[in-house]
Amino acid sequence: MSWAQPVRIPADVDQEDRIVGGFTARQVAILGGTAGLLYAAYMLLGEHVPLMAYGVGALPMALTGILLAIGRRDGVSLDRYVLSALRHQRSAKALVSESGNIPPAPAWIAARPVPRLAPLRLPARGVADDGLIDLGPDGVAAVAEVSTVNFALRTPDEQDALVSSFGRWLNSLSGPVQILIRAAPVDLSETINNLVDSAGALPHSALKAAAHEHAAFLTGLSARHDLLRRQVLLVVREPCAGAGGRDAASARALRRLEEAARLLSGCGLTVRPLDAPATRALLASCFGPADPPLPTDQLATPDEVITTGEHR
């Protein structure tokens, strides 16, 4: 009985295939295009320009082609890096939350140089009252926060049970799902204030002193270190295609979260779907992780005019 020769899978599955002399198709195209341009230039100018002068002029072009083909920066090929830099240079830097035509600037602003404006296009169009994220043509997404378990402290039998329960949930998936582990900053100011406020109601002076000492310890800890907490998020997405459109997609997304909560409970995990305020706070923290959360009563709607010191 003969066995097929095993195939070695590279560690980087996204690595491009090398087709000629250790070069990828992209590198061959760049080098071949550069060589073709140099040959065409030689055929046009060879009879009119000395060979030495042509070589001096062609050397920068040849070096540029070689660098674009084999050069890399921050893990990105140099040709893609240059194209991204050119697109960034030509793109508008001032983005506004306007989906249609951007109105012209007022007269009192137009007197000064105004940068070119462009609409800010984000994947999320908004957050519904039930906490679902509207992704526009891509459907809807539901987000839930998941607790964690200490896998290393479990016995081998318990670890096998956890893996089996998690595998059953993976086998039950019927659509796209994302498991996101993020580090979120921790604000201890509310805890410290509650500790100081409740210290006065303690029956013994030693307890009051201990409460104030612990509050001082937490204050110093927050001042010396950037406190972070690990947050595990489960995101499910449902397209709007089919009968029912967005309402049906929303119902399917919520039902998938309920199924995940039921199946992952066998692993000792708690799945808590995020409501609308929590989802908005999560999206806002993703744009500014280091910024403190803003009170919801101080946020203006997109169509409100914001004046100095207040919004109305």
Short mmCIF file of C-alpha atoms in Angstrom, two decimals:
data_model
loop_
_atom_site.label_atom_id
_atom_site.label_comp_id
_atom_site.label_asym_id
_atom_site.label_seq_id
_atom_site.Cartn_x
_atom_site.Cartn_y
_atom_site.Cartn_z
CA MET A 1 0.00 0.00 0.00
CA SER A 2 1.48 3.32 -1.05
CA TRP A 3 1.03 6.53 0.83
CA ALA A 4 0.93 9.94 -0.78
CA GLN A 5 3.89 12.19 -0.13
CA PRO A 6 3.01 14.66 2.64
CA VAL A 7 2.76 18.29 1.63
CA ARG A 8 4.64 20.83 3.71
CA ILE A 9 2.45 23.78 4.65
CA PRO A 10 4.40 27.01 5.27
CA ALA A 11 3.95 28.79 8.56
CA ASP A 12 2.86 31.92 6.67
CA VAL A 13 -0.07 30.70 4.58
CA ASP A 14 -0.44 34.18 3.05
CA GLN A 15 3.06 34.06 1.57
CA GLU A 16 3.07 34.52 -2.19
CA ASP A 17 4.14 31.62 -4.40
CA ARG A 18 7.57 31.85 -6.01
CA ILE A 19 7.40 30.94 -9.68
CA VAL A 20 10.68 31.92 -11.39
CA GLY A 21 14.11 31.96 -9.79
CA GLY A 22 12.74 32.51 -6.30
CA PHE A 23 10.68 35.53 -7.40
CA THR A 24 6.93 35.87 -7.08
CA ALA A 25 4.63 36.76 -9.95
CA ARG A 26 4.45 40.35 -8.71
CA GLN A 27 8.24 40.65 -8.61
CA VAL A 28 8.59 39.08 -12.06
CA ALA A 29 6.03 41.55 -13.45
CA ILE A 30 7.87 44.55 -11.95
CA LEU A 31 11.30 43.38 -13.10
CA GLY A 32 9.99 42.41 -16.53
CA GLY A 33 8.20 45.74 -16.92
CA THR A 34 11.34 47.63 -15.93
CA ALA A 35 13.44 45.62 -18.37
CA GLY A 36 10.88 46.19 -21.11
CA LEU A 37 10.90 49.95 -20.55
CA LEU A 38 14.69 50.07 -20.59
CA TYR A 39 14.80 48.01 -23.79
CA ALA A 40 12.19 50.21 -25.47
CA ALA A 41 14.11 53.32 -24.44
CA TYR A 42 17.33 51.83 -25.83
CA MET A 43 15.68 51.00 -29.15
CA LEU A 44 14.44 54.58 -29.44
CA LEU A 45 17.56 56.39 -28.22
CA GLY A 46 20.35 53.93 -28.94
CA GLU A 47 21.28 55.50 -32.27
CA HIS A 48 21.20 59.06 -30.96
CA VAL A 49 22.69 58.79 -27.45
CA PRO A 50 26.09 57.32 -26.54
CA LEU A 51 25.95 54.02 -24.72
CA MET A 52 27.67 55.45 -21.63
CA ALA A 53 25.17 58.31 -21.38
CA TYR A 54 22.28 55.90 -21.83
CA GLY A 55 23.66 53.65 -19.09
CA VAL A 56 23.95 56.58 -16.68
CA GLY A 57 20.35 57.59 -17.38
CA ALA A 58 19.00 54.03 -17.21
CA LEU A 59 20.74 53.15 -13.94
CA PRO A 60 18.30 55.05 -11.65
CA MET A 61 15.32 53.47 -13.41
CA ALA A 62 16.81 49.99 -13.07
CA LEU A 63 17.60 50.50 -9.39
CA THR A 64 14.09 51.82 -8.78
CA GLY A 65 12.56 48.74 -10.39
CA ILE A 66 14.78 46.40 -8.38
CA LEU A 67 13.97 48.16 -5.11
CA LEU A 68 10.24 48.11 -5.83
CA ALA A 69 10.42 44.40 -6.63
CA ILE A 70 12.50 43.10 -3.72
CA GLY A 71 12.28 45.88 -1.13
CA ARG A 72 10.07 45.59 1.97
CA ARG A 73 9.14 47.94 4.79
CA ASP A 74 7.28 46.89 7.93
CA GLY A 75 6.42 43.58 6.30
CA VAL A 76 4.86 45.26 3.23
CA SER A 77 6.37 45.08 -0.23
CA LEU A 78 7.84 48.38 -1.32
CA ASP A 79 5.62 48.77 -4.38
CA ARG A 80 2.46 48.43 -2.27
CA TYR A 81 3.97 50.76 0.31
CA VAL A 82 4.63 53.42 -2.34
CA LEU A 83 1.12 53.05 -3.80
CA SER A 84 -0.40 53.41 -0.33
CA ALA A 85 1.69 56.52 0.30
CA LEU A 86 0.54 58.05 -3.00
CA ARG A 87 -3.11 57.26 -2.25
CA HIS A 88 -2.75 58.78 1.20
CA GLN A 89 -1.13 61.89 -0.25
CA ARG A 90 -3.93 62.37 -2.79
CA SER A 91 -6.81 61.54 -0.46
CA ALA A 92 -8.72 64.09 1.57
CA LYS A 93 -7.55 64.43 5.16
CA ALA A 94 -10.65 66.20 6.52
CA LEU A 95 -13.48 63.66 6.76
CA VAL A 96 -17.01 64.56 7.79
CA SER A 97 -19.99 62.40 8.74
CA GLU A 98 -22.05 63.20 5.68
CA SER A 99 -23.29 60.43 3.41
CA GLY A 100 -24.52 62.59 0.52
CA ASN A 101 -23.23 65.78 -1.03
CA ILE A 102 -21.10 67.78 1.36
CA PRO A 103 -22.47 71.34 1.70
CA PRO A 104 -20.04 74.20 1.13
CA ALA A 105 -18.40 75.87 4.08
CA PRO A 106 -20.08 78.99 5.54
CA ALA A 107 -18.92 82.39 4.38
CA TRP A 108 -17.11 83.14 7.62
CA ILE A 109 -15.06 79.96 7.16
CA ALA A 110 -14.62 80.21 3.40
CA ALA A 111 -12.56 83.37 3.88
CA ARG A 112 -9.78 81.15 5.20
CA PRO A 113 -8.18 78.19 3.39
CA VAL A 114 -10.46 75.18 3.83
CA PRO A 115 -9.07 71.67 3.30
CA ARG A 116 -10.76 69.39 0.83
CA LEU A 117 -13.58 67.52 2.52
CA ALA A 118 -14.65 63.93 1.94
CA PRO A 119 -17.32 61.75 3.53
CA LEU A 120 -16.25 59.57 6.44
CA ARG A 121 -17.21 56.03 5.48
CA LEU A 122 -17.30 53.63 8.41
CA PRO A 123 -18.35 49.97 8.41
CA ALA A 124 -20.96 50.69 11.08
CA ARG A 125 -23.88 52.88 10.05
CA GLY A 126 -25.45 53.01 13.49
CA VAL A 127 -26.61 51.08 16.55
CA ALA A 128 -30.22 49.95 16.86
CA ASP A 129 -32.25 50.05 20.06
CA ASP A 130 -31.65 46.33 20.62
CA GLY A 131 -27.86 46.78 20.46
CA LEU A 132 -27.37 45.43 16.94
CA ILE A 133 -24.85 47.21 14.72
CA ASP A 134 -26.12 48.27 11.31
CA LEU A 135 -23.48 47.39 8.71
CA GLY A 136 -25.39 48.74 5.74
CA PRO A 137 -25.19 46.39 2.75
CA ASP A 138 -23.14 43.90 4.80
CA GLY A 139 -26.04 43.15 7.15
CA VAL A 140 -26.12 43.43 10.93
CA ALA A 141 -23.76 42.39 13.72
CA ALA A 142 -24.49 41.43 17.31
CA VAL A 143 -21.88 41.77 20.04
CA ALA A 144 -21.70 39.91 23.34
CA GLU A 145 -19.18 39.93 26.16
CA VAL A 146 -17.94 36.50 27.21
CA SER A 147 -16.40 35.51 30.51
CA THR A 148 -13.25 33.38 30.75
CA VAL A 149 -12.13 30.20 32.49
CA ASN A 150 -8.70 29.15 33.70
CA PHE A 151 -7.93 26.21 31.44
CA ALA A 152 -4.53 25.43 32.97
CA LEU A 153 -5.95 24.81 36.45
CA ARG A 154 -8.42 22.19 35.25
CA THR A 155 -7.79 18.46 35.40
CA PRO A 156 -7.19 16.57 32.13
CA ASP A 157 -10.75 15.21 32.16
CA GLU A 158 -12.15 18.69 32.73
CA GLN A 159 -9.97 20.07 29.94
CA ASP A 160 -11.28 17.41 27.56
CA ALA A 161 -14.84 18.32 28.52
CA LEU A 162 -14.17 22.01 27.91
CA VAL A 163 -12.63 21.31 24.51
CA SER A 164 -15.55 19.07 23.55
CA SER A 165 -18.10 21.70 24.56
CA PHE A 166 -16.24 24.38 22.65
CA GLY A 167 -15.98 22.09 19.63
CA ARG A 168 -19.74 21.50 19.66
CA TRP A 169 -20.29 25.24 19.47
CA LEU A 170 -17.83 25.57 16.59
CA ASN A 171 -19.56 22.77 14.70
CA SER A 172 -22.92 24.48 15.18
CA LEU A 173 -21.85 27.73 13.52
CA SER A 174 -23.95 28.65 10.50
CA GLY A 175 -22.49 32.07 9.69
CA PRO A 176 -19.54 34.41 10.20
CA VAL A 177 -18.34 34.81 13.77
CA GLN A 178 -15.45 36.71 15.34
CA ILE A 179 -13.77 36.20 18.71
CA LEU A 180 -12.08 39.44 19.71
CA ILE A 181 -9.75 39.75 22.70
CA ARG A 182 -8.96 43.36 23.51
CA ALA A 183 -7.23 45.19 26.32
CA ALA A 184 -9.44 47.93 27.70
CA PRO A 185 -8.29 50.64 30.13
CA VAL A 186 -9.64 50.48 33.67
CA ASP A 187 -10.90 53.62 35.41
CA LEU A 188 -10.80 53.26 39.19
CA SER A 189 -12.06 56.75 39.98
CA GLU A 190 -15.62 55.59 40.68
CA THR A 191 -14.38 52.76 42.90
CA ILE A 192 -12.11 55.12 44.81
CA ASN A 193 -14.88 57.68 45.31
CA ASN A 194 -17.30 55.03 46.54
CA LEU A 195 -14.67 53.70 48.92
CA VAL A 196 -14.00 57.15 50.37
CA ASP A 197 -17.70 57.98 50.65
CA SER A 198 -18.55 54.73 52.40
CA ALA A 199 -15.61 54.94 54.80
CA GLY A 200 -17.46 57.41 57.02
CA ALA A 201 -20.24 54.90 57.67
CA LEU A 202 -17.91 52.20 58.99
CA PRO A 203 -18.40 51.45 62.71
CA HIS A 204 -14.74 51.42 63.80
CA SER A 205 -11.94 53.91 63.32
CA ALA A 206 -9.53 51.16 62.26
CA LEU A 207 -11.88 50.18 59.45
CA LYS A 208 -12.13 53.81 58.36
CA ALA A 209 -8.35 54.13 58.32
CA ALA A 210 -8.04 50.89 56.33
CA ALA A 211 -10.60 52.13 53.80
CA HIS A 212 -8.76 55.43 53.33
CA GLU A 213 -5.43 53.60 53.01
CA HIS A 214 -6.86 51.29 50.38
CA ALA A 215 -8.28 54.27 48.49
CA ALA A 216 -4.86 55.95 48.60
CA PHE A 217 -3.28 52.72 47.35
CA LEU A 218 -5.68 52.52 44.41
CA THR A 219 -5.05 56.21 43.62
CA GLY A 220 -1.30 55.68 43.56
CA LEU A 221 -1.69 52.51 41.52
CA SER A 222 -3.71 54.37 38.88
CA ALA A 223 -1.15 57.18 38.79
CA ARG A 224 1.87 54.89 38.41
CA HIS A 225 0.54 52.33 35.96
CA ASP A 226 -1.75 52.09 32.96
CA LEU A 227 -4.31 49.63 34.28
CA LEU A 228 -5.84 47.32 31.69
CA ARG A 229 -8.43 44.60 31.74
CA ARG A 230 -8.92 41.84 29.23
CA GLN A 231 -12.23 41.82 27.45
CA VAL A 232 -13.42 38.92 25.30
CA LEU A 233 -16.07 39.78 22.72
CA LEU A 234 -18.12 37.49 20.54
CA VAL A 235 -19.37 39.09 17.32
CA VAL A 236 -21.82 37.40 14.96
CA ARG A 237 -22.83 38.82 11.60
CA GLU A 238 -25.86 38.09 9.49
CA PRO A 239 -26.40 39.32 5.91
CA CYS A 240 -29.63 41.03 4.93
CA ALA A 241 -30.16 38.88 1.86
CA GLY A 242 -33.28 36.77 1.62
CA ALA A 243 -36.85 37.21 2.75
CA GLY A 244 -37.46 39.66 5.55
CA GLY A 245 -34.34 41.72 4.94
CA ARG A 246 -32.91 43.51 7.96
CA ASP A 247 -35.56 42.38 10.44
CA ALA A 248 -34.94 38.73 9.62
CA ALA A 249 -31.17 39.24 9.84
CA SER A 250 -31.55 40.87 13.25
CA ALA A 251 -33.65 37.98 14.51
CA ARG A 252 -31.12 35.45 13.23
CA ALA A 253 -28.22 37.31 14.86
CA LEU A 254 -29.95 37.43 18.25
CA ARG A 255 -30.90 33.77 17.95
CA ARG A 256 -27.29 32.84 17.23
CA LEU A 257 -26.19 34.67 20.38
CA GLU A 258 -28.76 32.72 22.38
CA GLU A 259 -27.46 29.45 20.92
CA ALA A 260 -23.89 30.48 21.74
CA ALA A 261 -24.88 31.28 25.32
CA ARG A 262 -26.54 27.88 25.68
CA LEU A 263 -23.68 25.87 24.17
CA LEU A 264 -20.84 27.80 25.81
CA SER A 265 -22.46 27.46 29.21
CA GLY A 266 -21.16 23.89 29.14
CA CYS A 267 -17.65 25.39 29.18
CA GLY A 268 -18.45 27.50 32.21
CA LEU A 269 -18.63 30.63 30.05
CA THR A 270 -21.23 33.35 30.40
CA VAL A 271 -22.33 35.16 27.24
CA ARG A 272 -23.84 38.59 27.90
CA PRO A 273 -25.23 40.40 24.84
CA LEU A 274 -24.45 44.12 24.84
CA ASP A 275 -27.35 46.55 24.82
CA ALA A 276 -27.40 49.74 22.78
CA PRO A 277 -25.54 52.02 25.28
CA ALA A 278 -22.86 49.38 25.88
CA THR A 279 -22.41 48.83 22.13
CA ARG A 280 -22.07 52.57 21.49
CA ALA A 281 -19.53 52.85 24.30
CA LEU A 282 -17.60 49.91 22.86
CA LEU A 283 -17.42 51.45 19.39
CA ALA A 284 -16.39 54.80 20.86
CA SER A 285 -13.63 53.16 22.91
CA CYS A 286 -12.31 51.42 19.79
CA PHE A 287 -11.75 54.83 18.16
CA GLY A 288 -10.07 56.24 21.29
CA PRO A 289 -8.95 53.45 23.64
CA ALA A 290 -7.04 55.82 25.94
CA ASP A 291 -9.81 58.43 26.15
CA PRO A 292 -12.20 58.33 29.12
CA PRO A 293 -15.81 57.50 28.24
CA LEU A 294 -18.02 60.51 27.63
CA PRO A 295 -21.33 60.85 29.49
CA THR A 296 -24.21 60.06 27.18
CA ASP A 297 -26.07 63.22 28.19
CA GLN A 298 -23.22 65.35 26.79
CA LEU A 299 -23.22 63.82 23.32
CA ALA A 300 -24.78 65.75 20.46
CA THR A 301 -26.65 64.07 17.64
CA PRO A 302 -25.11 64.24 14.13
CA ASP A 303 -27.53 66.95 12.96
CA GLU A 304 -27.15 69.23 16.00
CA VAL A 305 -25.22 72.49 15.88
CA ILE A 306 -22.56 72.53 18.60
CA THR A 307 -21.87 75.91 20.18
CA THR A 308 -19.21 76.90 22.69
CA GLY A 309 -19.80 75.28 26.05
CA GLU A 310 -23.12 73.64 25.25
CA HIS A 311 -25.09 71.85 22.58
CA ARG A 312 -28.72 72.34 21.77
#
